């Protein structure tokens, strides 16, 4: 067991250090922070304007309903962030195995004493750590911006929403990891990952037109549906289990793909 953990950590450190040597990672980080920072400021300004208009109408009608502006801001932010994440994550996974194929090191990995599972877990852990590192400054910005809100921000929604974002990202990264193991072309890997993740985002829209058990099963496969559940502050075991299932599936398929590559050599 110690050897397996040591192998995973070795792959993890190697992959993580490679991101800091690549200009692509810095470009993605800059774009990610700019988009999400601008998005948060825009949403806060728009919601503040809406709240001001509602306050005026409330005073005229003598109504006493409270307005949960922080929750509005978080819901708008999470729903839009999901689309941005969908666009960025395939760029992080497209080189995970394609570069190994190009350099001819995939065969060495496949025939080394390190198991394919250990390699896949180490690579996935590194790219997920990079995503979390990108997300942390944005979370800090959210906390600063909403810390003085009235009514107070719901920390349950805040933490569960970001947990959902990390789990969804891990699921997408695991599937992208598998796709990258199938080709030596990074662009092809990114495009196929985009298509697959988009399908899993929108599958519940198509499933509503399918009657019976099949429609219910397809609806349950939707990444967006389960992400939305968590962003609403609902701790759903089914949603967490689905994300973990996608993560394990991606790792399993990646290990099998590398095994198949080894047998073909």
Short mmCIF file of C-alpha atoms in Angstrom, two decimals:
data_model
loop_
_atom_site.label_atom_id
_atom_site.label_comp_id
_atom_site.label_asym_id
_atom_site.label_seq_id
_atom_site.Cartn_x
_atom_site.Cartn_y
_atom_site.Cartn_z
CA UNK A 1 0.00 0.00 0.00
CA UNK A 2 2.85 2.39 0.86
CA UNK A 3 4.43 1.70 -2.53
CA UNK A 4 1.15 2.50 -4.33
CA UNK A 5 0.75 5.78 -2.42
CA UNK A 6 4.39 6.68 -3.11
CA UNK A 7 3.91 6.00 -6.83
CA UNK A 8 0.74 8.13 -6.94
CA UNK A 9 2.51 10.99 -5.17
CA UNK A 10 5.47 10.76 -7.54
CA UNK A 11 3.19 11.05 -10.58
CA UNK A 12 1.19 13.78 -8.84
CA UNK A 13 4.27 15.91 -8.15
CA UNK A 14 5.64 15.42 -11.65
CA UNK A 15 2.37 16.42 -13.31
CA UNK A 16 1.73 19.37 -10.99
CA UNK A 17 5.22 20.78 -11.53
CA UNK A 18 4.78 20.47 -15.30
CA UNK A 19 1.82 22.88 -15.19
CA UNK A 20 3.98 25.62 -13.70
CA UNK A 21 6.45 25.16 -16.56
CA UNK A 22 3.74 25.50 -19.21
CA UNK A 23 2.56 28.93 -20.48
CA UNK A 24 -0.85 27.38 -21.24
CA UNK A 25 -1.59 26.97 -17.53
CA UNK A 26 -0.85 30.65 -16.86
CA UNK A 27 -2.99 31.73 -19.82
CA UNK A 28 -5.89 29.57 -18.60
CA UNK A 29 -5.48 30.93 -15.06
CA UNK A 30 -5.54 34.53 -16.30
CA UNK A 31 -8.61 33.95 -18.46
CA UNK A 32 -10.37 32.04 -15.67
CA UNK A 33 -9.78 34.74 -13.05
CA UNK A 34 -10.71 37.55 -15.43
CA UNK A 35 -13.95 35.88 -16.54
CA UNK A 36 -15.12 34.84 -13.08
CA UNK A 37 -14.05 38.08 -11.42
CA UNK A 38 -15.83 40.15 -14.07
CA UNK A 39 -18.85 37.86 -13.84
CA UNK A 40 -19.13 38.25 -10.07
CA UNK A 41 -18.89 42.06 -10.23
CA UNK A 42 -21.48 42.20 -13.03
CA UNK A 43 -23.91 39.95 -11.15
CA UNK A 44 -23.55 41.97 -7.93
CA UNK A 45 -24.26 45.22 -9.78
CA UNK A 46 -27.29 43.80 -11.59
CA UNK A 47 -28.76 42.18 -8.50
CA UNK A 48 -28.20 45.38 -6.50
CA UNK A 49 -30.13 47.31 -9.15
CA UNK A 50 -32.95 44.75 -9.09
CA UNK A 51 -33.09 44.84 -5.28
CA UNK A 52 -33.27 48.66 -5.32
CA UNK A 53 -36.22 48.55 -7.72
CA UNK A 54 -37.99 45.89 -5.64
CA UNK A 55 -37.41 47.96 -2.48
CA UNK A 56 -39.12 50.93 -4.09
CA UNK A 57 -42.10 48.78 -5.14
CA UNK A 58 -42.24 47.21 -1.67
CA UNK A 59 -42.38 50.58 0.02
CA UNK A 60 -45.17 51.67 -2.29
CA UNK A 61 -47.17 48.52 -1.59
CA UNK A 62 -46.28 48.43 2.14
CA UNK A 63 -45.09 44.80 1.80
CA UNK A 64 -42.77 43.23 4.35
CA UNK A 65 -41.12 40.47 2.28
CA UNK A 66 -37.37 40.10 2.76
CA UNK A 67 -35.09 39.92 -0.25
CA UNK A 68 -32.31 37.30 -0.18
CA UNK A 69 -29.89 39.14 -2.46
CA UNK A 70 -26.79 37.05 -1.52
CA UNK A 71 -28.61 33.87 -2.52
CA UNK A 72 -29.62 35.42 -5.85
CA UNK A 73 -26.02 36.41 -6.49
CA UNK A 74 -24.69 32.94 -5.66
CA UNK A 75 -27.30 31.16 -7.79
CA UNK A 76 -26.60 33.38 -10.82
CA UNK A 77 -22.87 33.03 -10.26
CA UNK A 78 -22.89 29.23 -9.95
CA UNK A 79 -25.12 28.69 -12.98
CA UNK A 80 -22.91 30.85 -15.22
CA UNK A 81 -19.66 29.52 -13.76
CA UNK A 82 -20.72 26.00 -14.78
CA UNK A 83 -20.65 27.07 -18.44
CA UNK A 84 -17.22 28.71 -18.06
CA UNK A 85 -15.84 25.60 -16.36
CA UNK A 86 -17.21 23.48 -19.20
CA UNK A 87 -15.19 25.59 -21.63
CA UNK A 88 -11.91 25.57 -19.68
CA UNK A 89 -11.54 22.07 -18.20
CA UNK A 90 -11.07 20.17 -21.51
CA UNK A 91 -8.07 22.43 -22.15
CA UNK A 92 -6.51 21.19 -18.92
CA UNK A 93 -6.99 17.50 -19.75
CA UNK A 94 -6.19 17.46 -23.46
CA UNK A 95 -2.43 17.00 -22.89
CA UNK A 96 -2.50 14.56 -19.96
CA UNK A 97 -1.85 11.48 -22.09
CA UNK A 98 -1.54 12.87 -25.64
CA UNK A 99 1.91 14.28 -24.82
CA UNK A 100 2.95 10.89 -23.43
CA UNK A 101 1.94 9.31 -26.74
CA UNK A 102 3.78 11.95 -28.76
CA UNK A 103 7.01 11.64 -26.77
CA UNK A 104 6.83 7.85 -26.72
CA UNK A 105 6.78 7.76 -22.91
CA UNK A 106 3.32 6.20 -22.67
CA UNK A 107 4.79 2.79 -23.51
CA UNK A 108 7.34 3.25 -20.74
CA UNK A 109 4.57 4.15 -18.29
CA UNK A 110 2.45 1.21 -19.43
CA UNK A 111 5.28 -1.28 -18.90
CA UNK A 112 6.74 0.27 -15.72
CA UNK A 113 6.21 -1.20 -12.23
CA UNK A 114 3.80 1.69 -11.52
CA UNK A 115 0.26 0.50 -12.13
CA UNK A 116 -1.92 2.26 -14.69
CA UNK A 117 -4.38 3.05 -11.90
CA UNK A 118 -1.67 4.86 -9.93
CA UNK A 119 -0.66 6.90 -12.98
CA UNK A 120 -4.28 7.85 -13.71
CA UNK A 121 -5.00 8.82 -10.08
CA UNK A 122 -1.79 10.87 -9.86
CA UNK A 123 -2.54 12.74 -13.10
CA UNK A 124 -6.15 13.37 -12.07
CA UNK A 125 -5.10 14.55 -8.61
CA UNK A 126 -2.63 17.03 -10.12
CA UNK A 127 -5.04 18.60 -12.60
CA UNK A 128 -7.79 18.74 -9.96
CA UNK A 129 -5.39 20.47 -7.56
CA UNK A 130 -4.67 23.02 -10.27
CA UNK A 131 -8.39 23.69 -10.70
CA UNK A 132 -8.88 24.10 -6.94
CA UNK A 133 -5.93 26.52 -6.88
CA UNK A 134 -7.67 28.54 -9.62
CA UNK A 135 -10.94 28.50 -7.69
CA UNK A 136 -9.63 29.56 -4.25
CA UNK A 137 -8.97 33.25 -5.12
CA UNK A 138 -12.48 33.52 -6.59
CA UNK A 139 -13.95 32.04 -3.41
CA UNK A 140 -12.04 34.64 -1.41
CA UNK A 141 -13.42 37.38 -3.63
CA UNK A 142 -16.96 36.08 -3.09
CA UNK A 143 -16.50 36.04 0.69
CA UNK A 144 -15.18 39.60 0.72
CA UNK A 145 -17.93 40.88 -1.58
CA UNK A 146 -20.78 39.20 0.31
CA UNK A 147 -19.47 39.31 3.88
CA UNK A 148 -21.36 42.50 4.77
CA UNK A 149 -24.60 41.61 2.97
CA UNK A 150 -27.97 41.99 4.65
CA UNK A 151 -29.46 39.43 5.03
CA UNK A 152 -26.29 37.45 5.66
CA UNK A 153 -25.01 35.03 3.05
CA UNK A 154 -25.97 31.39 3.57
CA UNK A 155 -22.71 29.55 4.16
CA UNK A 156 -24.50 26.26 3.50
CA UNK A 157 -25.25 27.38 -0.06
CA UNK A 158 -21.74 28.84 -0.42
CA UNK A 159 -19.84 25.71 0.66
CA UNK A 160 -22.16 23.15 -0.94
CA UNK A 161 -22.18 25.12 -4.18
CA UNK A 162 -18.40 25.11 -4.34
CA UNK A 163 -18.29 21.44 -3.33
CA UNK A 164 -20.59 20.76 -6.26
CA UNK A 165 -18.31 22.79 -8.53
CA UNK A 166 -15.22 20.81 -7.44
CA UNK A 167 -17.00 17.44 -7.76
CA UNK A 168 -18.37 18.33 -11.18
CA UNK A 169 -14.92 19.50 -12.26
CA UNK A 170 -13.38 16.24 -11.00
CA UNK A 171 -15.94 14.24 -13.00
CA UNK A 172 -15.23 16.24 -16.17
CA UNK A 173 -11.47 15.99 -15.65
CA UNK A 174 -11.69 12.20 -15.14
CA UNK A 175 -13.63 11.78 -18.39
CA UNK A 176 -11.21 14.11 -20.17
CA UNK A 177 -8.33 12.04 -18.79
CA UNK A 178 -9.80 8.97 -20.48
CA UNK A 179 -10.36 10.77 -23.79
CA UNK A 180 -6.77 12.03 -23.81
CA UNK A 181 -5.51 8.45 -23.45
CA UNK A 182 -7.15 7.51 -26.76
CA UNK A 183 -5.30 9.87 -29.10
CA UNK A 184 -2.01 11.67 -29.64
CA UNK A 185 -3.80 14.80 -30.90
CA UNK A 186 -4.55 17.30 -28.12
CA UNK A 187 -7.11 19.25 -30.20
CA UNK A 188 -9.04 16.08 -30.98
CA UNK A 189 -9.00 15.12 -27.29
CA UNK A 190 -10.34 18.55 -26.30
CA UNK A 191 -13.12 18.54 -28.91
CA UNK A 192 -14.31 15.03 -27.98
CA UNK A 193 -14.24 15.95 -24.29
CA UNK A 194 -16.28 19.10 -25.04
CA UNK A 195 -18.86 17.04 -26.93
CA UNK A 196 -19.12 14.36 -24.25
CA UNK A 197 -19.44 16.82 -21.36
CA UNK A 198 -21.97 18.94 -23.27
CA UNK A 199 -24.05 15.81 -23.79
CA UNK A 200 -23.91 15.03 -20.06
CA UNK A 201 -24.88 18.63 -19.30
CA UNK A 202 -27.94 18.63 -21.55
CA UNK A 203 -29.02 15.00 -21.34
CA UNK A 204 -31.89 15.74 -18.94
CA UNK A 205 -33.39 18.13 -21.53
CA UNK A 206 -33.68 15.25 -23.99
CA UNK A 207 -34.62 12.70 -21.33
CA UNK A 208 -37.80 14.59 -20.41
CA UNK A 209 -39.21 13.56 -23.80
CA UNK A 210 -38.50 9.87 -23.16
CA UNK A 211 -41.23 8.16 -21.13
CA UNK A 212 -40.78 5.51 -18.46
CA UNK A 213 -37.76 4.20 -16.61
CA UNK A 214 -35.31 4.97 -19.43
CA UNK A 215 -36.13 8.66 -19.27
CA UNK A 216 -35.67 8.71 -15.49
CA UNK A 217 -32.32 6.92 -15.78
CA UNK A 218 -31.02 9.36 -18.40
CA UNK A 219 -32.18 12.33 -16.32
CA UNK A 220 -30.20 10.98 -13.37
CA UNK A 221 -27.02 11.03 -15.48
CA UNK A 222 -27.12 14.81 -15.95
CA UNK A 223 -24.12 16.65 -14.51
CA UNK A 224 -25.97 19.96 -14.51
CA UNK A 225 -28.99 18.58 -12.63
CA UNK A 226 -26.92 17.27 -9.72
CA UNK A 227 -24.68 20.34 -9.67
CA UNK A 228 -27.78 22.55 -9.40
CA UNK A 229 -29.04 20.45 -6.49
CA UNK A 230 -25.88 21.15 -4.49
CA UNK A 231 -25.84 24.86 -5.38
CA UNK A 232 -29.28 25.16 -3.82
CA UNK A 233 -27.80 24.13 -0.47
CA UNK A 234 -29.19 20.60 -0.61
CA UNK A 235 -26.73 17.93 0.53
CA UNK A 236 -27.80 15.10 -1.75
CA UNK A 237 -26.12 11.72 -1.35
CA UNK A 238 -27.37 10.74 -4.80
CA UNK A 239 -25.70 13.74 -6.43
CA UNK A 240 -22.38 13.13 -4.66
CA UNK A 241 -22.54 9.41 -5.55
CA UNK A 242 -23.12 10.25 -9.23
CA UNK A 243 -20.09 12.56 -9.39
CA UNK A 244 -17.93 9.94 -7.64
CA UNK A 245 -19.19 7.33 -10.11
CA UNK A 246 -18.08 9.45 -13.06
CA UNK A 247 -14.68 9.98 -11.42
CA UNK A 248 -14.15 6.25 -10.84
CA UNK A 249 -15.43 5.45 -14.33
CA UNK A 250 -12.96 7.88 -15.89
CA UNK A 251 -10.04 6.42 -13.93
CA UNK A 252 -11.09 2.84 -14.72
CA UNK A 253 -11.49 3.50 -18.46
CA UNK A 254 -8.15 5.32 -18.56
CA UNK A 255 -6.36 2.37 -16.95
CA UNK A 256 -8.01 -0.03 -19.41
CA UNK A 257 -7.11 2.20 -22.35
CA UNK A 258 -3.43 2.26 -21.35
CA UNK A 259 -3.50 -1.52 -20.85
CA UNK A 260 -4.89 -1.91 -24.38
CA UNK A 261 -2.15 0.38 -25.72
CA UNK A 262 0.49 -1.80 -24.04
CA UNK A 263 -0.92 -4.99 -25.60
CA UNK A 264 -0.95 -3.37 -29.05
CA UNK A 265 2.77 -2.55 -28.89
#
